[in-house]
Coordinates of C-alpha atoms and ligand atoms in Angstrom, one line a residue:
M17 CA 26.5 -27.6 65.0
T18 CA 25.8 -31.5 65.1
V19 CA 29.0 -33.0 64.3
R20 CA 28.7 -35.5 61.1
A21 CA 30.4 -38.4 61.7
A22 CA 31.4 -41.0 59.1
V23 CA 31.9 -44.7 60.5
I24 CA 33.8 -46.9 57.9
G25 CA 33.2 -50.3 58.1
G26 CA 30.3 -52.2 59.9
G27 CA 31.9 -54.9 61.9
I28 CA 31.3 -55.2 65.4
G29 CA 33.6 -52.2 66.4
G30 CA 32.1 -50.1 63.6
L31 CA 28.0 -50.9 64.2
V32 CA 29.0 -50.5 68.3
A33 CA 30.6 -47.2 67.7
G34 CA 27.8 -46.2 65.2
L35 CA 25.2 -46.6 68.2
A36 CA 27.5 -44.9 70.7
L37 CA 27.9 -41.8 68.7
R38 CA 24.5 -41.4 68.2
Q39 CA 23.5 -41.9 71.4
A40 CA 26.1 -39.1 72.2
G41 CA 24.5 -36.9 70.2
L42 CA 26.5 -37.0 66.4
D43 CA 25.1 -37.2 63.1
V44 CA 26.0 -40.5 62.4
R45 CA 26.9 -42.5 59.2
V46 CA 28.0 -46.5 59.0
F47 CA 29.4 -47.7 55.6
E48 CA 30.0 -51.0 55.1
Q49 CA 31.6 -52.3 52.2
A50 CA 29.9 -55.9 52.0
P51 CA 26.3 -55.8 50.0
A52 CA 24.8 -56.8 53.1
V53 CA 25.4 -56.8 57.0
G54 CA 27.8 -59.9 57.7
T55 CA 26.7 -63.3 58.9
V56 CA 30.2 -64.6 58.4
G57 CA 32.5 -65.7 61.2
A58 CA 32.2 -68.2 64.3
G59 CA 32.6 -67.7 67.6
I60 CA 33.3 -64.4 69.7
Q61 CA 34.0 -64.5 73.7
L62 CA 32.8 -61.3 75.2
A63 CA 34.3 -60.9 78.4
P64 CA 32.7 -58.5 81.4
N65 CA 34.5 -55.4 80.0
A66 CA 32.7 -55.8 76.9
T67 CA 29.3 -57.0 78.2
R68 CA 29.2 -54.0 80.4
V69 CA 29.3 -51.6 77.3
L70 CA 26.5 -53.0 75.7
A71 CA 24.2 -53.4 78.5
A72 CA 24.9 -49.4 79.0
L73 CA 24.0 -49.2 75.1
G74 CA 20.6 -50.9 75.7
V75 CA 21.4 -54.4 73.6
L76 CA 22.9 -56.5 76.0
P77 CA 19.2 -58.2 76.6
A78 CA 18.9 -59.1 72.8
V79 CA 22.6 -60.3 72.2
R80 CA 22.0 -62.6 75.2
R81 CA 19.3 -64.3 73.6
G82 CA 21.4 -65.6 70.9
A83 CA 24.3 -66.4 73.5
V84 CA 25.5 -68.6 75.7
E85 CA 26.9 -68.2 79.2
P86 CA 29.8 -70.3 80.1
T87 CA 29.7 -72.2 83.2
A88 CA 33.7 -72.0 83.5
F89 CA 37.1 -71.8 82.0
E90 CA 38.9 -74.5 81.2
F91 CA 42.6 -75.6 80.4
R92 CA 43.2 -79.3 79.6
R93 CA 46.1 -81.3 78.7
W94 CA 46.5 -82.5 75.1
D95 CA 47.0 -86.2 75.7
D96 CA 44.9 -86.9 78.1
G97 CA 42.1 -84.3 78.4
R98 CA 43.0 -83.9 82.0
V99 CA 41.9 -80.5 83.2
L100 CA 44.5 -78.5 84.5
S101 CA 42.3 -75.3 85.9
S102 CA 38.9 -74.6 85.6
T103 CA 37.4 -71.5 86.9
P104 CA 33.7 -71.3 87.5
L105 CA 31.9 -68.1 85.7
R106 CA 28.5 -67.3 85.5
A107 CA 27.5 -65.9 89.3
P108 CA 31.0 -65.2 90.3
V109 CA 31.6 -63.0 87.1
E110 CA 28.4 -61.2 87.8
S111 CA 29.1 -60.9 91.3
A112 CA 32.8 -59.5 90.5
Y113 CA 32.1 -57.4 87.8
G114 CA 28.5 -56.8 87.6
A115 CA 28.4 -57.9 83.7
P116 CA 28.2 -61.3 82.3
Y117 CA 30.7 -63.4 80.5
L118 CA 29.0 -64.4 77.1
H119 CA 29.8 -66.9 73.8
V120 CA 28.3 -65.7 70.9
H121 CA 28.3 -66.2 66.9
R122 CA 29.7 -62.8 65.0
G123 CA 26.6 -63.1 63.0
D124 CA 23.9 -63.4 65.5
L125 CA 25.9 -60.1 67.4
V126 CA 26.3 -58.3 64.0
A127 CA 22.4 -58.9 63.6
V128 CA 21.4 -57.1 66.8
L129 CA 23.6 -54.4 66.5
A130 CA 22.8 -53.8 62.6
D131 CA 18.9 -53.4 64.1
A132 CA 20.4 -51.0 66.3
V133 CA 22.1 -48.7 63.9
P134 CA 21.5 -47.8 60.1
V135 CA 24.1 -49.2 57.9
E136 CA 24.7 -48.3 54.3
V137 CA 26.0 -51.3 52.6
G138 CA 27.8 -51.5 49.2
A139 CA 29.7 -48.5 50.1
R140 CA 33.5 -49.4 49.7
C141 CA 35.6 -46.5 50.8
V142 CA 38.5 -45.9 48.8
D143 CA 39.9 -42.8 50.0
V144 CA 39.7 -40.4 52.8
L145 CA 40.9 -36.8 51.8
P146 CA 40.8 -34.0 54.9
G147 CA 40.3 -30.5 53.7
D148 CA 40.2 -27.4 55.6
R149 CA 36.7 -27.4 56.7
D150 CA 35.3 -31.1 56.7
V151 CA 36.6 -34.5 55.1
E152 CA 35.7 -36.1 51.7
L153 CA 35.0 -39.7 51.6
R154 CA 35.4 -41.5 48.4
F155 CA 34.2 -44.9 47.7
A156 CA 33.8 -47.5 45.1
G157 CA 31.9 -46.5 41.7
G158 CA 32.7 -42.7 42.3
R159 CA 30.5 -41.6 45.2
R160 CA 31.5 -38.8 47.4
E161 CA 30.4 -38.1 50.6
R162 CA 31.6 -35.5 53.3
A163 CA 31.9 -35.5 57.0
D164 CA 33.5 -33.7 60.3
L165 CA 34.7 -37.0 61.6
V166 CA 35.7 -40.4 60.0
V167 CA 36.3 -43.3 62.3
G168 CA 38.1 -45.9 60.1
A169 CA 36.6 -49.3 61.7
D170 CA 37.1 -51.0 58.5
G171 CA 39.3 -54.0 60.1
I172 CA 42.8 -55.4 60.0
H173 CA 43.6 -54.4 56.2
S174 CA 42.2 -51.0 56.9
V175 CA 42.1 -48.6 54.0
V176 CA 41.8 -45.6 56.4
R177 CA 44.8 -46.3 58.2
Q178 CA 46.6 -46.4 55.2
V179 CA 45.6 -43.3 54.3
I180 CA 46.8 -41.5 57.5
L181 CA 49.5 -43.7 58.5
G182 CA 51.0 -45.4 55.5
T183 CA 50.9 -49.3 55.3
A184 CA 52.0 -51.4 58.3
D185 CA 53.9 -54.5 58.0
A186 CA 52.3 -57.6 59.1
R187 CA 53.9 -60.7 60.5
F188 CA 53.2 -64.1 59.6
T189 CA 53.3 -65.7 63.3
G190 CA 53.9 -69.3 61.9
H191 CA 50.2 -69.8 63.7
V192 CA 47.5 -71.1 61.4
A193 CA 44.1 -71.6 62.5
F194 CA 40.9 -74.4 61.3
R195 CA 37.5 -73.2 62.6
G196 CA 33.9 -74.4 61.8
L197 CA 30.6 -74.7 63.6
I198 CA 29.5 -78.4 64.7
P199 CA 25.6 -78.7 65.2
A200 CA 25.2 -79.5 68.9
A201 CA 23.4 -83.1 68.0
R202 CA 26.9 -84.2 66.2
V203 CA 28.6 -83.7 69.2
A204 CA 26.0 -84.8 71.7
D205 CA 27.6 -88.2 72.6
L206 CA 30.9 -86.2 73.8
P207 CA 32.1 -85.1 77.1
V208 CA 31.9 -80.9 76.3
G209 CA 29.9 -78.9 78.3
H210 CA 28.7 -74.9 78.2
T211 CA 32.5 -74.4 79.1
S212 CA 35.2 -72.2 77.6
T213 CA 38.0 -74.8 77.0
V214 CA 41.4 -74.2 76.0
R215 CA 43.0 -77.6 75.5
M216 CA 47.1 -77.4 75.2
G217 CA 49.6 -79.3 73.4
P218 CA 53.1 -79.3 71.7
G219 CA 52.9 -77.0 68.9
A220 CA 49.2 -76.8 68.9
H221 CA 45.7 -76.2 70.8
C222 CA 42.2 -76.0 70.6
V223 CA 39.5 -74.1 71.6
H224 CA 35.9 -74.9 71.7
Y225 CA 32.5 -73.5 73.4
F226 CA 28.9 -73.3 72.2
V227 CA 27.1 -70.4 70.6
S228 CA 23.8 -69.7 69.0
A229 CA 21.8 -70.4 72.6
G230 CA 24.1 -73.9 72.5
R231 CA 22.7 -75.0 68.9
L232 CA 26.2 -75.0 67.5
L233 CA 29.6 -75.8 69.1
N234 CA 32.6 -73.3 67.9
V235 CA 35.3 -75.1 67.2
V236 CA 39.2 -73.7 66.6
C237 CA 42.4 -75.3 66.1
V238 CA 45.4 -73.8 65.7
I239 CA 49.1 -75.4 64.0
E240 CA 51.7 -74.2 63.5
E241 CA 53.2 -73.7 59.5
D242 CA 56.2 -72.6 58.0
S243 CA 55.0 -69.8 55.2
W244 CA 51.5 -68.1 54.7
T245 CA 50.5 -65.5 52.5
R246 CA 47.0 -64.3 52.7
E247 CA 44.9 -62.9 56.1
S248 CA 41.9 -63.8 54.9
W249 CA 38.4 -65.1 56.4
T250 CA 36.9 -67.6 54.1
D251 CA 39.8 -69.9 52.6
H252 CA 38.9 -73.5 53.1
G253 CA 41.6 -75.8 55.1
D254 CA 41.9 -79.5 54.1
P255 CA 40.5 -81.7 56.9
A256 CA 43.1 -84.4 56.7
E257 CA 45.6 -81.9 57.5
L258 CA 44.1 -81.2 60.5
R259 CA 43.4 -84.5 61.5
A260 CA 47.0 -85.5 60.8
A261 CA 48.4 -82.9 63.2
F262 CA 46.1 -84.1 65.8
A263 CA 46.9 -87.3 65.5
G264 CA 48.2 -88.6 69.0
W265 CA 45.7 -86.1 70.7
D266 CA 42.6 -87.2 73.7
P267 CA 40.0 -89.3 71.9
V268 CA 37.7 -86.2 72.5
V269 CA 39.8 -83.8 70.1
R270 CA 40.2 -86.2 67.5
A271 CA 36.1 -86.7 67.2
L272 CA 35.5 -83.1 67.4
V273 CA 38.5 -82.8 64.5
D274 CA 36.4 -85.5 62.4
A275 CA 33.2 -83.5 63.0
L276 CA 34.7 -80.4 61.3
D277 CA 33.7 -81.5 57.7
A278 CA 35.1 -78.1 55.9
P279 CA 36.7 -76.0 58.5
L280 CA 38.1 -72.6 57.7
K281 CA 41.5 -71.9 57.5
W282 CA 42.8 -68.7 58.8
A283 CA 46.5 -67.5 58.9
L284 CA 47.3 -65.3 61.6
F285 CA 49.3 -62.2 61.5
D286 CA 50.6 -59.8 64.1
R287 CA 51.4 -56.2 64.3
L288 CA 53.6 -54.6 67.0
P289 CA 51.2 -51.7 68.5
F290 CA 51.1 -48.4 66.6
A291 CA 52.6 -45.6 67.8
R292 CA 49.5 -43.2 67.0
W293 CA 46.3 -43.8 65.0
S294 CA 44.6 -40.4 64.9
E295 CA 45.0 -37.6 62.5
G296 CA 43.5 -34.2 62.9
P297 CA 39.5 -35.8 62.4
V298 CA 40.0 -39.2 61.3
T299 CA 40.6 -41.7 63.6
L300 CA 41.0 -45.8 63.8
L301 CA 39.0 -47.9 66.1
G302 CA 39.3 -51.8 66.7
D303 CA 41.5 -54.3 64.8
A304 CA 42.1 -51.1 61.9
C305 CA 44.6 -49.5 65.2
H306 CA 45.5 -52.9 67.5
P307 CA 45.1 -56.2 65.4
M308 CA 45.7 -59.0 67.9
L309 CA 46.2 -62.5 68.0
P310 CA 43.1 -64.5 69.3
Y311 CA 44.6 -65.9 72.0
G312 CA 43.1 -63.8 74.4
A313 CA 39.6 -63.9 73.3
Q314 CA 39.7 -59.7 73.3
G315 CA 39.6 -58.5 69.7
A316 CA 35.9 -57.7 69.5
A317 CA 35.7 -56.4 73.2
Q318 CA 38.7 -54.1 72.7
A319 CA 36.8 -52.9 69.5
I320 CA 33.7 -52.6 72.0
E321 CA 35.6 -50.4 74.8
D322 CA 37.0 -48.1 72.0
A323 CA 33.5 -47.5 70.7
A324 CA 32.4 -46.2 74.5
V325 CA 35.4 -44.4 74.8
L326 CA 35.3 -42.4 71.7
A327 CA 31.6 -41.5 72.1
A328 CA 32.3 -40.4 75.5
C329 CA 35.5 -38.4 74.5
L330 CA 33.1 -36.6 71.3
R331 CA 30.1 -36.3 73.7
D332 CA 32.2 -34.1 76.4
A333 CA 34.6 -32.2 73.2
A334 CA 32.5 -32.5 70.0
A335 CA 33.1 -28.9 69.6
D336 CA 37.3 -29.6 68.7
V337 CA 36.8 -32.9 66.9
P338 CA 40.8 -33.3 66.8
A339 CA 41.5 -32.5 70.4
A340 CA 38.3 -35.4 71.3
L341 CA 40.3 -37.9 68.8
A342 CA 44.0 -37.1 70.4
R343 CA 42.0 -37.7 74.2
Y344 CA 40.5 -41.1 73.0
E345 CA 43.6 -42.4 71.7
L346 CA 45.6 -41.5 74.6
L347 CA 43.0 -43.1 76.8
R348 CA 43.0 -46.4 74.6
H349 CA 46.7 -46.8 73.4
D350 CA 48.4 -48.2 76.3
R351 CA 45.5 -50.8 77.3
T352 CA 44.9 -52.1 73.7
A353 CA 48.6 -52.7 73.4
R354 CA 49.1 -54.6 76.8
V355 CA 46.0 -56.2 75.6
Q356 CA 48.1 -57.2 72.5
E357 CA 51.1 -58.0 74.2
L358 CA 48.7 -60.4 76.5
S359 CA 47.6 -62.2 73.5
R360 CA 51.2 -62.6 71.5
G361 CA 52.6 -64.0 75.0
N362 CA 49.6 -67.0 74.6
A363 CA 51.3 -67.7 71.4
T364 CA 54.0 -69.4 73.2
R365 CA 52.5 -70.3 76.3
F366 CA 49.9 -72.7 74.8
H367 CA 52.3 -74.3 72.4
L368 CA 55.3 -75.5 74.6
P369 CA 56.1 -79.2 74.0
D370 CA 56.2 -81.5 76.6
G371 CA 58.8 -81.0 79.4
P372 CA 59.8 -78.8 82.5
Q373 CA 58.5 -75.3 80.6
Q374 CA 55.5 -76.7 80.1
R375 CA 54.9 -78.2 83.8
D376 CA 56.0 -74.9 85.0
R377 CA 53.3 -73.0 83.0
D378 CA 50.6 -75.9 84.3
A379 CA 51.4 -75.6 87.3
A380 CA 51.1 -71.6 87.6
I381 CA 47.4 -72.2 85.6
A382 CA 46.6 -74.4 87.9
S383 CA 47.4 -71.6 91.1
T384 CA 46.8 -68.5 89.5
Y385 CA 44.8 -68.5 86.8
G386 CA 40.8 -67.6 87.2
L387 CA 39.2 -64.2 88.8
S388 CA 41.8 -63.1 90.7
P389 CA 43.0 -59.6 91.3
D390 CA 45.4 -60.6 88.0
I391 CA 42.8 -60.4 86.1
D392 CA 40.6 -57.5 87.4
W393 CA 42.6 -54.8 85.3
L394 CA 41.3 -56.5 82.0
Y395 CA 37.5 -57.6 83.2
G396 CA 37.0 -55.0 85.7
F397 CA 37.8 -51.7 83.3
D398 CA 34.8 -49.6 83.0
P399 CA 35.3 -47.8 79.7
L400 CA 32.3 -45.5 80.6
D401 CA 33.8 -44.4 83.8
P402 CA 36.2 -40.8 82.9
G403 CA 39.0 -42.5 85.3
G404 CA 38.4 -46.1 83.9
R405 CA 37.5 -47.3 86.8
V406 CA 38.0 -51.1 87.6
H407 CA 35.1 -53.0 89.2
H408 CA 36.2 -55.6 91.9
Ligands
LIG9 C1 34.4 -61.8 58.3 C2 35.0 -61.7 59.4 C3 34.7 -62.9 60.2 C4 35.3 -62.8 61.5 N1 35.1 -64.2 62.3 C5 35.6 -64.2 63.2 C6 35.3 -65.2 64.3 O1 35.0 -66.0 64.0 N2 36.0 -65.2 65.5 C7 36.8 -63.9 66.2 O2 37.2 -63.9 67.1 N3 37.1 -63.0 65.3 C8 36.5 -62.9 64.1 N4 36.6 -61.7 63.4 C9 37.6 -60.5 63.9 C10 36.6 -59.9 64.7 O3 35.2 -59.3 64.9 C11 37.4 -58.6 65.1 O4 38.7 -59.1 65.8 C12 36.7 -57.8 66.3 O5 35.3 -57.9 66.1 C13 37.0 -56.4 65.8 O6 36.2 -55.9 64.9 P1 36.2 -54.7 63.7 O7 35.1 -54.0 63.8 O8 37.6 -53.9 64.2 O9 37.1 -55.2 62.1 P2 36.0 -56.4 61.3 O10 35.3 -57.3 62.1 O11 37.3 -56.9 60.7 O12 35.3 -55.4 60.6 C14 35.8 -54.5 59.8 C15 34.2 -54.4 58.7 O13 35.0 -53.1 58.1 C16 34.6 -53.3 56.5 N5 35.4 -52.9 55.7 C17 36.7 -53.1 55.5 N6 37.2 -52.3 54.4 C18 36.2 -51.6 54.1 C19 36.2 -50.4 53.3 N7 37.2 -50.2 52.6 N8 35.4 -49.6 53.3 C20 33.7 -50.1 54.1 N9 34.0 -50.8 54.6 C21 34.7 -51.9 54.9 C22 34.4 -55.2 56.5 O14 33.7 -55.5 55.3 C23 33.7 -55.3 58.1 O15 32.5 -55.2 58.0 C24 35.8 -61.9 62.0 C25 36.1 -60.8 61.2 C26 35.7 -60.8 60.2 C27 35.3 -59.2 58.9

């Protein structure tokens, strides 16, 4: 009997899960609450651990058409823009890991994925009711559906998580991100290349890279604030507040901040790893089960890895869905917790005040950061390999 899978959420994680589960032979439906598949969002970094999965699913060529392949990772100092470390990407990444490092617009990636897997939009799941034989799903407006397997890929505020685990506390990190996309022509006079650049300073940092085949520069500026009550992707920030926060910075950063006309403001919340995230035939994926700060640029990548591992577990053991989900969780838990930890650590590292600790950080970045064996565990991981083999 073909397993009927319902994926709740048509974000990056849900769409990749839909595609991977179909390719694994399941009968899959993807339910998205929004009235249309979203073009909302800005830049997403896709490291080789994610692009390896997209290649295996057959969508990498289409993703690549709208992407930018950065030439290098750069860390720069806040006040004079001095390069602290620069790691060449492109050919070295391909030769080390057999897959590219890409920058994409979230909307471009979602559009490619939504072409490959049908999505039922306008379907907001409000309850999940596991029964003896299968699971009933309830949607806003009264619609009901049934499935043998439910995957909650419904993001950081997951309804499915609330049903199976109860509400988990989120902690405001004190970090607030202003972000936006600047047309390339507006920054043509600035020395910003096709790099992945992080500019670190006391209590703040700025990240920029091009997306959409180089037409747009994605800029994220993170500052520290005392309190916040929302966790939304669509609130606007005050450009004057942003300019004040970066007033003493290198002129390139000030020019980028000036060019962000209507930045979105996005508070950053953190959650410690959950002990578990599956219950019988219901499981979670992506931000629903391991939300992370964006400082490792791995939120989307980990959701993509989850999808690949989930599909592999179900392909092998679709006759016993709960056992397959338990195996999926086991294979994913420690790795995603490690990436959450890495991202949390960067929250402190990126914002150190001038002084000895900052100098030690900069010396460490200059000597160890890059495509060293230290990063193989992250970029070299192959979720399609049963043993999670590391390429290098
Ligand atoms: C609007 C938006 C913009 C983003 N922009 C960026 C960005 O610019 N840069 C960045 O690095 N990361 C961004 N992210 C986060 C990034 O996409 C995720 O960290 C990563 O891709 C993991 O994705 P996910 O699929 O687990 O969750 P999400 O990307 O959060 O996707 C969850 C999906 O589930 C849907 N959903 C939620 N609840 C329900 C429900 N009850 N019923 C049905 N559907 C539901 C949501 O509408 C959404 O489409 C954004 C996320 C969102 C939702």
